[in-house]
């Protein structure tokens, strides 16, 4: 199959914060169209200053540069119920296996999870949430290990959520919902997640042979994801015109990458697209070789995704604007917390 040239749209979001209704409607239509046809979109002028993002990446690098024994002072709790703190390489295994909610077959979920872990993971992460969410308490490093980290990340968490709120407003307008704050009623910010990700240097050959994985193909669970990535590259998205074929999401300076999550696809009766994506061999290795077939060491990659998800008790049911006589609702209503537990069963080793 020839290499796909399917473009990922770029939307300039700058004028959405103005009072110009025509500009806001145009931007909302562009964003929603990208989410319908591709599921991924670059967003320019998203409102988070470049200097703040540079500082966030600097904190992330300092965190992952710490010795392992210091990072392990804030370990991810056992099992899938609390998704916070430091996840060391091999702890998490992202997959597209979906375990049916409420079927009681935990043994099957454990079996699948064990099978998935036969391919070694080569990433580490640190998960941060709202300080007020008692069911998902943050797990912080001692202050003396990385002074200022907690203060900065707590503030950055809510700054990212502000941008997420604006994107949700735009999607509501683009979907024809009368109340642009409709989605905000389900999203207080309590159940969002800020994730710091580090992919250490690795031999290209090991990735090419599938001996190890950076991030296998998967879709995200929530409403939308906002991703900030460094210049390394490696993110790929399934081409909507050629299932099974992936195209590069090349880092574009000054943009965030937004994608639709599974719950928003469900909410919209599959009108909006939650697209498979993965992290694999970047176009350039540490030595600058671009063919991806040498024995070169691939450079480290840093990224910061921010997952916007509904509050735990939110009931997700088909939007009237996305259903009708020829398109009946495809999904039963589901509580966000039940859906999250269903998706988390195979992701973390216990």
mmCIF file of C-alpha atoms in Angstrom:
data_model
loop_
_atom_site.group_PDB
_atom_site.id
_atom_site.type_symbol
_atom_site.label_atom_id
_atom_site.label_comp_id
_atom_site.label_asym_id
_atom_site.label_seq_id
_atom_site.Cartn_x
_atom_site.Cartn_y
_atom_site.Cartn_z
ATOM 1 C CA UNK A 1 0.000 0.000 0.000
ATOM 2 C CA UNK A 2 1.392 3.453 -0.838
ATOM 3 C CA UNK A 3 2.241 5.742 2.014
ATOM 4 C CA UNK A 4 -0.845 7.697 3.049
ATOM 5 C CA UNK A 5 -0.814 11.447 2.815
ATOM 6 C CA UNK A 6 -3.953 11.886 4.920
ATOM 7 C CA UNK A 7 -3.464 15.260 6.627
ATOM 8 C CA UNK A 8 -4.130 15.979 10.280
ATOM 9 C CA UNK A 9 -6.015 19.293 10.283
ATOM 10 C CA UNK A 10 -4.622 22.416 11.937
ATOM 11 C CA UNK A 11 -7.104 24.714 13.675
ATOM 12 C CA UNK A 12 -6.169 28.211 14.843
ATOM 13 C CA UNK A 13 -8.055 28.521 18.109
ATOM 14 C CA UNK A 14 -7.004 32.076 18.943
ATOM 15 C CA UNK A 15 -10.227 33.888 18.061
ATOM 16 C CA UNK A 16 -12.443 31.482 19.994
ATOM 17 C CA UNK A 17 -11.882 33.466 23.194
ATOM 18 C CA UNK A 18 -13.279 36.623 21.546
ATOM 19 C CA UNK A 19 -16.908 37.750 21.484
ATOM 20 C CA UNK A 20 -17.145 37.424 17.698
ATOM 21 C CA UNK A 21 -19.912 34.806 17.184
ATOM 22 C CA UNK A 22 -19.000 34.196 13.525
ATOM 23 C CA UNK A 23 -15.360 33.468 14.395
ATOM 24 C CA UNK A 24 -16.353 31.210 17.282
ATOM 25 C CA UNK A 25 -18.804 29.269 15.105
ATOM 26 C CA UNK A 26 -16.204 28.867 12.345
ATOM 27 C CA UNK A 27 -13.554 27.564 14.745
ATOM 28 C CA UNK A 28 -16.055 25.230 16.404
ATOM 29 C CA UNK A 29 -17.052 23.836 13.005
ATOM 30 C CA UNK A 30 -13.407 23.300 11.997
ATOM 31 C CA UNK A 31 -12.566 21.551 15.272
ATOM 32 C CA UNK A 32 -15.643 19.319 15.155
ATOM 33 C CA UNK A 33 -15.038 18.413 11.510
ATOM 34 C CA UNK A 34 -11.491 17.321 12.346
ATOM 35 C CA UNK A 35 -12.796 15.233 15.246
ATOM 36 C CA UNK A 36 -15.408 13.639 12.993
ATOM 37 C CA UNK A 37 -13.209 12.758 10.050
ATOM 38 C CA UNK A 38 -9.773 12.142 11.612
ATOM 39 C CA UNK A 39 -10.170 12.149 15.394
ATOM 40 C CA UNK A 40 -6.913 14.117 15.752
ATOM 41 C CA UNK A 41 -6.254 17.807 15.253
ATOM 42 C CA UNK A 42 -3.395 20.262 15.802
ATOM 43 C CA UNK A 43 -4.548 23.315 17.790
ATOM 44 C CA UNK A 44 -2.649 26.607 17.447
ATOM 45 C CA UNK A 45 -3.028 29.549 19.827
ATOM 46 C CA UNK A 46 -4.505 27.282 22.476
ATOM 47 C CA UNK A 47 -3.825 29.734 25.292
ATOM 48 C CA UNK A 48 -1.058 27.987 27.247
ATOM 49 C CA UNK A 49 2.087 30.148 27.005
ATOM 50 C CA UNK A 50 5.176 28.629 25.422
ATOM 51 C CA UNK A 51 7.252 29.639 28.443
ATOM 52 C CA UNK A 52 4.942 27.713 30.769
ATOM 53 C CA UNK A 53 5.168 24.602 28.605
ATOM 54 C CA UNK A 54 8.948 24.907 28.483
ATOM 55 C CA UNK A 55 8.976 25.028 32.272
ATOM 56 C CA UNK A 56 6.707 21.963 32.465
ATOM 57 C CA UNK A 57 9.048 19.952 30.234
ATOM 58 C CA UNK A 58 12.003 21.119 32.309
ATOM 59 C CA UNK A 59 10.350 19.815 35.485
ATOM 60 C CA UNK A 60 9.544 16.542 33.729
ATOM 61 C CA UNK A 61 13.145 16.032 32.665
ATOM 62 C CA UNK A 62 14.416 16.809 36.162
ATOM 63 C CA UNK A 63 11.953 14.308 37.592
ATOM 64 C CA UNK A 64 12.978 11.452 35.314
ATOM 65 C CA UNK A 65 16.671 12.268 35.726
ATOM 66 C CA UNK A 66 16.358 11.373 39.409
ATOM 67 C CA UNK A 67 17.816 8.042 40.535
ATOM 68 C CA UNK A 68 15.240 5.264 40.532
ATOM 69 C CA UNK A 69 15.323 4.926 44.303
ATOM 70 C CA UNK A 70 14.233 8.565 44.616
ATOM 71 C CA UNK A 71 11.455 8.240 42.034
ATOM 72 C CA UNK A 72 10.261 5.169 43.909
ATOM 73 C CA UNK A 73 9.522 7.391 46.913
ATOM 74 C CA UNK A 74 6.260 8.205 45.075
ATOM 75 C CA UNK A 75 5.276 4.782 43.663
ATOM 76 C CA UNK A 76 2.098 4.125 41.719
ATOM 77 C CA UNK A 77 -0.188 2.223 44.127
ATOM 78 C CA UNK A 78 -0.766 -1.481 43.378
ATOM 79 C CA UNK A 79 -3.572 -2.353 40.966
ATOM 80 C CA UNK A 80 -5.711 -0.169 38.701
ATOM 81 C CA UNK A 81 -7.904 1.672 41.204
ATOM 82 C CA UNK A 82 -5.608 4.623 41.969
ATOM 83 C CA UNK A 83 -3.749 5.960 38.943
ATOM 84 C CA UNK A 84 -1.251 8.354 40.497
ATOM 85 C CA UNK A 85 2.463 8.700 41.192
ATOM 86 C CA UNK A 86 5.474 7.141 39.494
ATOM 87 C CA UNK A 87 5.039 4.173 37.126
ATOM 88 C CA UNK A 88 8.320 2.434 36.407
ATOM 89 C CA UNK A 89 9.088 0.645 33.110
ATOM 90 C CA UNK A 90 7.008 -2.504 32.789
ATOM 91 C CA UNK A 91 4.341 -1.587 35.358
ATOM 92 C CA UNK A 92 1.813 -0.274 32.840
ATOM 93 C CA UNK A 93 0.762 -2.067 29.682
ATOM 94 C CA UNK A 94 -1.460 0.004 27.426
ATOM 95 C CA UNK A 95 -3.656 -2.139 25.193
ATOM 96 C CA UNK A 96 -6.886 -2.128 23.245
ATOM 97 C CA UNK A 97 -8.299 -5.114 25.133
ATOM 98 C CA UNK A 98 -11.674 -4.086 26.609
ATOM 99 C CA UNK A 99 -12.928 -6.213 29.503
ATOM 100 C CA UNK A 100 -16.720 -6.251 29.806
ATOM 101 C CA UNK A 101 -17.999 -4.309 32.785
ATOM 102 C CA UNK A 102 -19.688 -6.281 35.482
ATOM 103 C CA UNK A 103 -19.088 -9.751 34.052
ATOM 104 C CA UNK A 104 -17.091 -10.802 37.099
ATOM 105 C CA UNK A 105 -14.400 -12.497 35.053
ATOM 106 C CA UNK A 106 -11.393 -10.942 36.734
ATOM 107 C CA UNK A 107 -9.351 -14.089 36.084
ATOM 108 C CA UNK A 108 -9.698 -13.514 32.339
ATOM 109 C CA UNK A 109 -8.580 -9.884 32.700
ATOM 110 C CA UNK A 110 -5.533 -11.030 34.666
ATOM 111 C CA UNK A 111 -4.725 -13.668 32.055
ATOM 112 C CA UNK A 112 -4.875 -11.146 29.225
ATOM 113 C CA UNK A 113 -2.828 -8.655 31.207
ATOM 114 C CA UNK A 114 -0.112 -11.252 31.797
ATOM 115 C CA UNK A 115 -0.070 -12.108 28.089
ATOM 116 C CA UNK A 116 0.279 -8.464 27.119
ATOM 117 C CA UNK A 117 3.295 -8.056 29.410
ATOM 118 C CA UNK A 118 5.336 -10.544 27.421
ATOM 119 C CA UNK A 119 6.450 -7.562 25.325
ATOM 120 C CA UNK A 120 8.630 -5.416 27.580
ATOM 121 C CA UNK A 121 7.526 -1.808 28.025
ATOM 122 C CA UNK A 122 10.169 0.887 27.784
ATOM 123 C CA UNK A 123 8.552 3.989 29.207
ATOM 124 C CA UNK A 124 8.066 5.560 32.615
ATOM 125 C CA UNK A 125 5.444 8.043 33.722
ATOM 126 C CA UNK A 126 4.181 10.166 36.566
ATOM 127 C CA UNK A 127 0.437 10.735 37.041
ATOM 128 C CA UNK A 128 -1.075 13.819 38.667
ATOM 129 C CA UNK A 129 -4.714 14.656 39.402
ATOM 130 C CA UNK A 130 -6.837 17.080 41.345
ATOM 131 C CA UNK A 131 -5.745 17.595 44.939
ATOM 132 C CA UNK A 132 -9.412 17.521 45.990
ATOM 133 C CA UNK A 133 -10.282 14.081 44.559
ATOM 134 C CA UNK A 134 -10.219 11.836 47.644
ATOM 135 C CA UNK A 135 -10.775 8.609 45.660
ATOM 136 C CA UNK A 136 -7.676 9.249 43.552
ATOM 137 C CA UNK A 137 -5.200 10.852 45.980
ATOM 138 C CA UNK A 138 -2.016 12.215 44.496
ATOM 139 C CA UNK A 139 1.254 10.484 45.360
ATOM 140 C CA UNK A 140 3.950 13.136 45.635
ATOM 141 C CA UNK A 141 7.691 12.969 46.024
ATOM 142 C CA UNK A 142 8.962 14.339 49.316
ATOM 143 C CA UNK A 143 9.430 18.072 48.880
ATOM 144 C CA UNK A 144 13.154 17.926 49.569
ATOM 145 C CA UNK A 145 13.698 15.496 46.660
ATOM 146 C CA UNK A 146 12.429 17.924 44.002
ATOM 147 C CA UNK A 147 11.578 21.257 45.650
ATOM 148 C CA UNK A 148 8.841 23.197 43.862
ATOM 149 C CA UNK A 149 7.650 20.268 41.716
ATOM 150 C CA UNK A 150 4.338 19.788 43.521
ATOM 151 C CA UNK A 151 3.509 23.494 43.520
ATOM 152 C CA UNK A 152 4.221 23.919 39.824
ATOM 153 C CA UNK A 153 2.388 20.778 38.691
ATOM 154 C CA UNK A 154 -0.689 21.525 40.792
ATOM 155 C CA UNK A 155 -0.974 24.934 39.134
ATOM 156 C CA UNK A 156 -0.172 23.560 35.661
ATOM 157 C CA UNK A 157 -2.892 20.921 36.069
ATOM 158 C CA UNK A 158 -5.591 23.560 36.402
ATOM 159 C CA UNK A 159 -4.109 25.740 33.665
ATOM 160 C CA UNK A 160 -4.420 22.841 31.253
ATOM 161 C CA UNK A 161 -7.986 22.228 32.395
ATOM 162 C CA UNK A 162 -8.921 25.800 31.435
ATOM 163 C CA UNK A 163 -7.849 25.075 27.869
ATOM 164 C CA UNK A 164 -9.746 21.793 27.969
ATOM 165 C CA UNK A 165 -12.892 23.666 28.976
ATOM 166 C CA UNK A 166 -12.593 25.950 25.953
ATOM 167 C CA UNK A 167 -12.182 22.992 23.618
ATOM 168 C CA UNK A 168 -15.263 21.342 25.126
ATOM 169 C CA UNK A 169 -17.221 24.550 24.566
ATOM 170 C CA UNK A 170 -16.154 24.578 20.931
ATOM 171 C CA UNK A 171 -17.203 20.955 20.470
ATOM 172 C CA UNK A 172 -20.619 21.651 21.999
ATOM 173 C CA UNK A 173 -21.161 24.476 19.524
ATOM 174 C CA UNK A 174 -19.885 22.357 16.655
ATOM 175 C CA UNK A 175 -22.288 19.540 17.551
ATOM 176 C CA UNK A 176 -25.249 21.917 17.549
ATOM 177 C CA UNK A 177 -25.879 21.810 21.289
ATOM 178 C CA UNK A 178 -27.751 24.959 22.374
ATOM 179 C CA UNK A 179 -25.791 25.306 25.623
ATOM 180 C CA UNK A 180 -22.065 25.708 24.927
ATOM 181 C CA UNK A 181 -21.368 24.830 28.567
ATOM 182 C CA UNK A 182 -23.164 21.479 28.244
ATOM 183 C CA UNK A 183 -20.044 19.318 28.534
ATOM 184 C CA UNK A 184 -18.691 21.452 31.379
ATOM 185 C CA UNK A 185 -21.574 20.285 33.566
ATOM 186 C CA UNK A 186 -20.012 16.809 33.481
ATOM 187 C CA UNK A 187 -16.404 17.976 33.882
ATOM 188 C CA UNK A 188 -15.425 19.748 37.095
ATOM 189 C CA UNK A 189 -11.742 18.947 36.548
ATOM 190 C CA UNK A 190 -11.795 16.501 39.440
ATOM 191 C CA UNK A 191 -11.311 13.444 37.237
ATOM 192 C CA UNK A 192 -8.833 14.833 34.709
ATOM 193 C CA UNK A 193 -5.257 13.549 34.638
ATOM 194 C CA UNK A 194 -1.921 15.178 33.911
ATOM 195 C CA UNK A 195 0.696 12.680 32.789
ATOM 196 C CA UNK A 196 4.438 13.185 32.454
ATOM 197 C CA UNK A 197 5.954 10.620 30.082
ATOM 198 C CA UNK A 198 9.556 9.647 29.412
ATOM 199 C CA UNK A 199 10.692 7.124 26.826
ATOM 200 C CA UNK A 200 14.378 6.389 27.548
ATOM 201 C CA UNK A 201 16.883 5.857 24.720
ATOM 202 C CA UNK A 202 16.499 2.415 23.167
ATOM 203 C CA UNK A 203 18.023 0.451 20.306
ATOM 204 C CA UNK A 204 15.986 0.970 17.153
ATOM 205 C CA UNK A 205 16.400 -2.699 16.254
ATOM 206 C CA UNK A 206 14.663 -3.841 19.458
ATOM 207 C CA UNK A 207 11.610 -1.743 18.668
ATOM 208 C CA UNK A 208 11.555 -2.833 15.037
ATOM 209 C CA UNK A 209 11.578 -6.492 16.079
ATOM 210 C CA UNK A 210 8.797 -5.921 18.650
ATOM 211 C CA UNK A 211 11.070 -7.139 21.452
ATOM 212 C CA UNK A 212 10.059 -4.000 23.344
ATOM 213 C CA UNK A 213 7.357 -1.372 22.892
ATOM 214 C CA UNK A 214 7.122 2.335 23.569
ATOM 215 C CA UNK A 215 3.321 2.606 23.363
ATOM 216 C CA UNK A 216 1.253 0.023 21.446
ATOM 217 C CA UNK A 217 -1.731 1.055 19.340
ATOM 218 C CA UNK A 218 -4.638 2.101 21.554
ATOM 219 C CA UNK A 219 -7.423 4.630 21.897
ATOM 220 C CA UNK A 220 -7.882 6.896 24.917
ATOM 221 C CA UNK A 221 -10.631 6.273 27.428
ATOM 222 C CA UNK A 222 -12.024 9.695 28.257
ATOM 223 C CA UNK A 223 -13.571 12.720 26.575
ATOM 224 C CA UNK A 224 -10.608 14.448 24.939
ATOM 225 C CA UNK A 225 -6.831 14.302 25.283
ATOM 226 C CA UNK A 226 -4.503 17.260 24.860
ATOM 227 C CA UNK A 227 -0.910 16.323 24.074
ATOM 228 C CA UNK A 228 2.244 18.401 24.247
ATOM 229 C CA UNK A 229 5.214 16.624 22.671
ATOM 230 C CA UNK A 230 8.894 17.403 22.273
ATOM 231 C CA UNK A 231 10.622 17.531 18.887
ATOM 232 C CA UNK A 232 11.647 13.858 18.945
ATOM 233 C CA UNK A 233 8.553 12.515 17.213
ATOM 234 C CA UNK A 234 7.300 8.943 17.129
ATOM 235 C CA UNK A 235 3.569 9.497 17.608
ATOM 236 C CA UNK A 236 1.517 7.894 14.838
ATOM 237 C CA UNK A 237 -2.215 7.845 14.129
ATOM 238 C CA UNK A 238 -4.196 5.277 12.183
ATOM 239 C CA UNK A 239 -5.147 6.605 8.765
ATOM 240 C CA UNK A 240 -8.981 6.776 8.712
ATOM 241 C CA UNK A 241 -8.912 5.957 4.994
ATOM 242 C CA UNK A 242 -6.638 2.912 5.388
ATOM 243 C CA UNK A 243 -7.306 0.914 8.594
ATOM 244 C CA UNK A 244 -4.133 -0.680 9.919
ATOM 245 C CA UNK A 245 -1.878 1.927 8.293
ATOM 246 C CA UNK A 246 -0.393 4.638 10.534
ATOM 247 C CA UNK A 247 0.771 8.164 9.675
ATOM 248 C CA UNK A 248 3.181 10.404 11.578
ATOM 249 C CA UNK A 249 1.942 13.152 13.891
ATOM 250 C CA UNK A 250 4.976 15.346 13.290
ATOM 251 C CA UNK A 251 5.636 17.832 16.118
ATOM 252 C CA UNK A 252 4.532 21.322 15.034
ATOM 253 C CA UNK A 253 5.916 24.181 17.097
ATOM 254 C CA UNK A 254 3.307 26.155 18.997
ATOM 255 C CA UNK A 255 0.575 23.529 18.780
ATOM 256 C CA UNK A 256 -1.036 20.983 21.008
ATOM 257 C CA UNK A 257 -2.449 17.777 19.566
ATOM 258 C CA UNK A 258 -6.048 17.090 20.571
ATOM 259 C CA UNK A 259 -7.804 13.778 20.059
ATOM 260 C CA UNK A 260 -11.227 12.330 20.771
ATOM 261 C CA UNK A 261 -11.543 9.740 23.541
ATOM 262 C CA UNK A 262 -13.749 6.658 23.606
ATOM 263 C CA UNK A 263 -16.349 8.180 25.918
ATOM 264 C CA UNK A 264 -16.852 11.188 23.641
ATOM 265 C CA UNK A 265 -17.220 8.838 20.665
ATOM 266 C CA UNK A 266 -19.818 6.919 22.667
ATOM 267 C CA UNK A 267 -21.505 10.155 23.760
ATOM 268 C CA UNK A 268 -21.759 11.287 20.129
ATOM 269 C CA UNK A 269 -23.088 7.932 18.884
ATOM 270 C CA UNK A 270 -19.860 7.405 16.915
ATOM 271 C CA UNK A 271 -20.282 10.751 15.131
ATOM 272 C CA UNK A 272 -16.906 11.834 16.500
ATOM 273 C CA UNK A 273 -13.990 9.452 15.973
ATOM 274 C CA UNK A 274 -11.734 7.976 18.668
ATOM 275 C CA UNK A 275 -8.697 6.961 16.654
ATOM 276 C CA UNK A 276 -6.045 4.348 17.345
ATOM 277 C CA UNK A 277 -2.594 5.825 17.908
ATOM 278 C CA UNK A 278 0.822 4.575 19.028
ATOM 279 C CA UNK A 279 4.362 5.662 19.824
ATOM 280 C CA UNK A 280 7.014 3.911 17.784
ATOM 281 C CA UNK A 281 10.272 4.595 15.936
ATOM 282 C CA UNK A 282 10.698 8.339 15.405
ATOM 283 C CA UNK A 283 11.720 9.562 12.002
ATOM 284 C CA UNK A 284 15.103 10.561 13.442
ATOM 285 C CA UNK A 285 17.198 8.538 15.842
ATOM 286 C CA UNK A 286 19.737 9.991 18.222
ATOM 287 C CA UNK A 287 22.428 9.653 15.577
ATOM 288 C CA UNK A 288 20.302 11.346 12.918
ATOM 289 C CA UNK A 289 19.725 8.175 10.875
ATOM 290 C CA UNK A 290 16.250 8.360 9.377
ATOM 291 C CA UNK A 291 15.659 4.968 7.780
ATOM 292 C CA UNK A 292 14.699 3.402 11.122
ATOM 293 C CA UNK A 293 16.586 0.207 10.302
ATOM 294 C CA UNK A 294 20.024 0.775 11.768
ATOM 295 C CA UNK A 295 21.361 -0.370 15.133
ATOM 296 C CA UNK A 296 21.389 3.224 16.333
ATOM 297 C CA UNK A 297 20.212 4.227 19.779
ATOM 298 C CA UNK A 298 16.998 6.174 19.561
ATOM 299 C CA UNK A 299 16.964 9.403 21.498
ATOM 300 C CA UNK A 300 14.840 9.915 24.590
ATOM 301 C CA UNK A 301 11.315 11.246 24.091
ATOM 302 C CA UNK A 302 9.304 13.397 26.495
ATOM 303 C CA UNK A 303 5.599 14.150 26.194
ATOM 304 C CA UNK A 304 2.862 15.556 28.404
ATOM 305 C CA UNK A 305 -0.697 14.371 27.751
ATOM 306 C CA UNK A 306 -3.619 15.826 29.670
ATOM 307 C CA UNK A 307 -6.702 13.601 29.782
ATOM 308 C CA UNK A 308 -10.054 15.373 30.191
ATOM 309 C CA UNK A 309 -12.598 12.906 31.571
ATOM 310 C CA UNK A 310 -16.088 13.271 33.042
ATOM 311 C CA UNK A 311 -16.611 13.226 36.778
ATOM 312 C CA UNK A 312 -16.915 9.760 38.295
ATOM 313 C CA UNK A 313 -20.702 9.821 38.769
ATOM 314 C CA UNK A 314 -21.422 11.291 35.333
ATOM 315 C CA UNK A 315 -23.854 9.258 33.223
ATOM 316 C CA UNK A 316 -22.818 9.162 29.575
ATOM 317 C CA UNK A 317 -25.738 8.663 27.206
ATOM 318 C CA UNK A 318 -26.291 9.394 23.547
ATOM 319 C CA UNK A 319 -26.641 13.067 22.610
ATOM 320 C CA UNK A 320 -30.012 13.786 20.943
ATOM 321 C CA UNK A 321 -28.158 15.811 18.315
ATOM 322 C CA UNK A 322 -26.297 12.636 17.252
ATOM 323 C CA UNK A 323 -29.229 10.227 17.042
ATOM 324 C CA UNK A 324 -32.388 9.981 15.018
ATOM 325 C CA UNK A 325 -34.485 7.730 12.809
ATOM 326 C CA UNK A 326 -31.598 6.486 10.625
ATOM 327 C CA UNK A 327 -29.062 6.528 13.503
ATOM 328 C CA UNK A 328 -30.514 5.011 16.678
ATOM 329 C CA UNK A 329 -28.338 5.074 19.819
ATOM 330 C CA UNK A 330 -25.645 2.410 19.609
ATOM 331 C CA UNK A 331 -24.718 2.298 23.297
ATOM 332 C CA UNK A 332 -26.525 1.952 26.587
ATOM 333 C CA UNK A 333 -25.975 4.741 29.141
ATOM 334 C CA UNK A 334 -22.942 4.107 31.336
ATOM 335 C CA UNK A 335 -21.517 5.680 34.479
ATOM 336 C CA UNK A 336 -18.047 7.056 33.885
ATOM 337 C CA UNK A 337 -16.611 5.290 36.933
ATOM 338 C CA UNK A 338 -17.859 1.907 35.708
ATOM 339 C CA UNK A 339 -16.385 2.506 32.275
ATOM 340 C CA UNK A 340 -13.022 3.540 33.704
ATOM 341 C CA UNK A 341 -12.809 0.426 35.857
ATOM 342 C CA UNK A 342 -13.681 -1.747 32.874
ATOM 343 C CA UNK A 343 -10.856 -0.244 30.813
ATOM 344 C CA UNK A 344 -8.300 -0.352 33.646
ATOM 345 C CA UNK A 345 -8.530 -4.071 34.487
ATOM 346 C CA UNK A 346 -5.621 -5.205 32.309
ATOM 347 C CA UNK A 347 -3.478 -2.079 32.388
ATOM 348 C CA UNK A 348 -1.647 -2.444 35.722
ATOM 349 C CA UNK A 349 0.095 -5.399 37.228
ATOM 350 C CA UNK A 350 -1.029 -6.129 40.773
#
